PDB file of C-alpha atoms in Angstrom:
ATOM      1  CA  MET A  28      18.065   4.867   5.688  1.00 48.00           C
ATOM      2  CA  THR A  29      20.621   3.142   3.795  1.00 50.00           C
ATOM      3  CA  ASN A  30      19.968   0.669   1.025  1.00 49.00           C
ATOM      4  CA  LYS A  31      20.900  -2.371   2.773  1.00 47.00           C
ATOM      5  CA  LYS A  32      18.456  -1.873   5.761  1.00 47.00           C
ATOM      6  CA  MET A  33      16.049  -1.072   3.026  1.00 49.00           C
ATOM      7  CA  ASN A  34      16.378  -4.386   1.373  1.00 47.00           C
ATOM      8  CA  ARG A  35      16.324  -6.162   4.906  1.00 45.00           C
ATOM      9  CA  GLN A  36      12.862  -4.426   5.541  1.00 51.00           C
ATOM     10  CA  TYR A  37      11.350  -5.311   1.988  1.00 50.00           C
ATOM     11  CA  THR A  38      10.685  -9.271   1.792  1.00 48.00           C
ATOM     12  CA  GLY A  39       9.449  -8.988  -1.778  1.00 48.00           C
ATOM     13  CA  THR A  40      11.596 -10.514  -4.580  1.00 47.00           C
ATOM     14  CA  THR A  41      14.213  -8.258  -6.903  1.00 49.00           C
ATOM     15  CA  LEU A  42      12.676  -4.952  -6.815  1.00 49.00           C
ATOM     16  CA  ASP A  43      14.851  -1.643  -7.010  1.00 57.00           C
ATOM     17  CA  VAL A  44      14.932  -0.197  -3.760  1.00 61.00           C
ATOM     18  CA  HIS A  45      14.643   3.209  -5.047  1.00 67.00           C
ATOM     19  CA  ASN A  46      10.995   2.618  -6.508  1.00 83.00           C
ATOM     20  CA  LEU A  47       9.923   1.761  -2.803  1.00 94.00           C
ATOM     21  CA  ARG A  48       8.134   4.142  -0.566  1.00 95.00           C
ATOM     22  CA  SER A  49       6.846   3.958   3.019  1.00 95.00           C
ATOM     23  CA  LYS A  50       3.046   4.283   3.906  1.00 95.00           C
ATOM     24  CA  GLN A  51       2.935   7.793   4.679  1.00 95.00           C
ATOM     25  CA  GLU A  52       4.903   8.697   1.258  1.00 95.00           C
ATOM     26  CA  TRP A  53       2.502   6.726  -0.676  1.00 96.00           C
ATOM     27  CA  ILE A  54      -0.227   8.621   1.132  1.00 95.00           C
ATOM     28  CA  GLU A  55       1.347  12.125   0.206  1.00 95.00           C
ATOM     29  CA  SER A  56       1.689  11.352  -3.093  1.00 93.00           C
ATOM     30  CA  ALA A  57      -1.764  10.233  -3.787  1.00 94.00           C
ATOM     31  CA  VAL A  58      -1.913  12.301  -6.742  1.00 93.00           C
ATOM     32  CA  VAL A  59       0.497  10.115  -8.691  1.00 90.00           C
ATOM     33  CA  LEU A  60      -1.626   7.189  -8.367  1.00 91.00           C
ATOM     34  CA  LYS A  61      -4.617   9.569  -9.200  1.00 94.00           C
ATOM     35  CA  ARG A  62      -6.302   8.742  -6.032  1.00 94.00           C
ATOM     36  CA  GLU A  63      -7.641  11.080  -2.922  1.00 95.00           C
ATOM     37  CA  ARG A  64      -5.238  10.547   0.320  1.00 95.00           C
ATOM     38  CA  PHE A  65      -7.936   8.820   2.445  1.00 95.00           C
ATOM     39  CA  GLU A  66      -8.293   6.468  -0.214  1.00 95.00           C
ATOM     40  CA  ILE A  67      -4.659   5.400  -0.140  1.00 96.00           C
ATOM     41  CA  ALA A  68      -4.529   5.796   3.614  1.00 96.00           C
ATOM     42  CA  GLY A  69      -7.520   3.206   3.762  1.00 95.00           C
ATOM     43  CA  ALA A  70      -6.033   0.421   1.373  1.00 96.00           C
ATOM     44  CA  LEU A  71      -2.950   0.677   3.750  1.00 96.00           C
ATOM     45  CA  PHE A  72      -4.267   0.685   7.032  1.00 94.00           C
ATOM     46  CA  ASP A  73      -2.929  -2.674   8.018  1.00 94.00           C
ATOM     47  CA  CYS A  74       0.924  -1.994   6.741  1.00 94.00           C
ATOM     48  CA  GLU A  75       3.333  -1.240   9.356  1.00 94.00           C
ATOM     49  CA  GLU A  76       4.059   2.743   9.164  1.00 91.00           C
ATOM     50  CA  ASP A  77       8.083   1.461   8.195  1.00 90.00           C
ATOM     51  CA  ALA A  78       6.945  -1.110   5.725  1.00 92.00           C
ATOM     52  CA  LEU A  79       8.278  -0.335   2.069  1.00 95.00           C
ATOM     53  CA  LEU A  80       5.807  -0.894  -0.580  1.00 96.00           C
ATOM     54  CA  SER A  81       6.080  -0.833  -4.438  1.00 95.00           C
ATOM     55  CA  GLN A  82       3.699   1.246  -6.527  1.00 94.00           C
ATOM     56  CA  GLN A  83       2.328  -1.972  -7.816  1.00 94.00           C
ATOM     57  CA  GLU A  84       1.753  -3.427  -4.423  1.00 95.00           C
ATOM     58  CA  VAL A  85      -0.176  -0.133  -3.385  1.00 95.00           C
ATOM     59  CA  ILE A  86      -2.364  -0.230  -6.576  1.00 94.00           C
ATOM     60  CA  GLN A  87      -3.555  -3.712  -5.858  1.00 94.00           C
ATOM     61  CA  LYS A  88      -4.575  -2.722  -2.259  1.00 95.00           C
ATOM     62  CA  VAL A  89      -6.135   0.370  -3.299  1.00 95.00           C
ATOM     63  CA  GLN A  90      -8.304  -1.598  -6.114  1.00 94.00           C
ATOM     64  CA  THR A  91      -9.011  -4.518  -3.428  1.00 93.00           C
ATOM     65  CA  TYR A  92      -9.663  -1.616  -0.588  1.00 93.00           C
ATOM     66  CA  LEU A  93     -12.344   0.145  -3.195  1.00 92.00           C
ATOM     67  CA  GLY A  94     -13.872  -3.016  -4.561  1.00 90.00           C
ATOM     68  CA  LEU A  95     -12.541  -2.918  -7.973  1.00 80.00           C
ATOM     69  CA  THR A  96     -10.956  -6.576  -7.761  1.00 67.00           C
ATOM     70  CA  THR A  97     -12.472  -9.223  -5.655  1.00 59.00           C
ATOM     71  CA  LYS A  98     -11.063 -10.522  -2.270  1.00 54.00           C
ATOM     72  CA  GLY A  99     -10.836 -14.065  -1.351  1.00 58.00           C
ATOM     73  CA  GLU A 100     -13.542 -13.472   1.102  1.00 55.00           C
ATOM     74  CA  THR A 101     -16.247 -10.886   1.247  1.00 56.00           C
ATOM     75  CA  VAL A 102     -17.801  -9.820   4.498  1.00 57.00           C
ATOM     76  CA  ASN A 103     -21.492  -8.195   4.768  1.00 56.00           C
ATOM     77  CA  VAL A 104     -21.490  -5.484   7.481  1.00 60.00           C
ATOM     78  CA  ASP A 105     -25.202  -5.364   7.379  1.00 63.00           C
ATOM     79  CA  THR A 106     -25.750  -8.790   9.018  1.00 58.00           C
ATOM     80  CA  LYS A 107     -26.634  -8.726  12.750  1.00 63.00           C
ATOM     81  CA  GLU A 108     -24.973 -12.065  14.421  1.00 56.00           C
TER      82      GLU A 108
END
């Protein structure tokens, strides 16, 4: 994949394209973030397979997924509606 294509896929601000990884690459390198693969996979479930993500983005998604930070809206899965 060329740098030009990588730049077009990532819509963020001025980040170095060499620090971006795909969803699968982050899952495989979960040890870098000191997490389990299933935690990374769960946090990135809504990301496209070919999306390029920075380490900071992945860390934020994992923290939100694990409940370490608050989301804008919480859902109570125990309610019977």
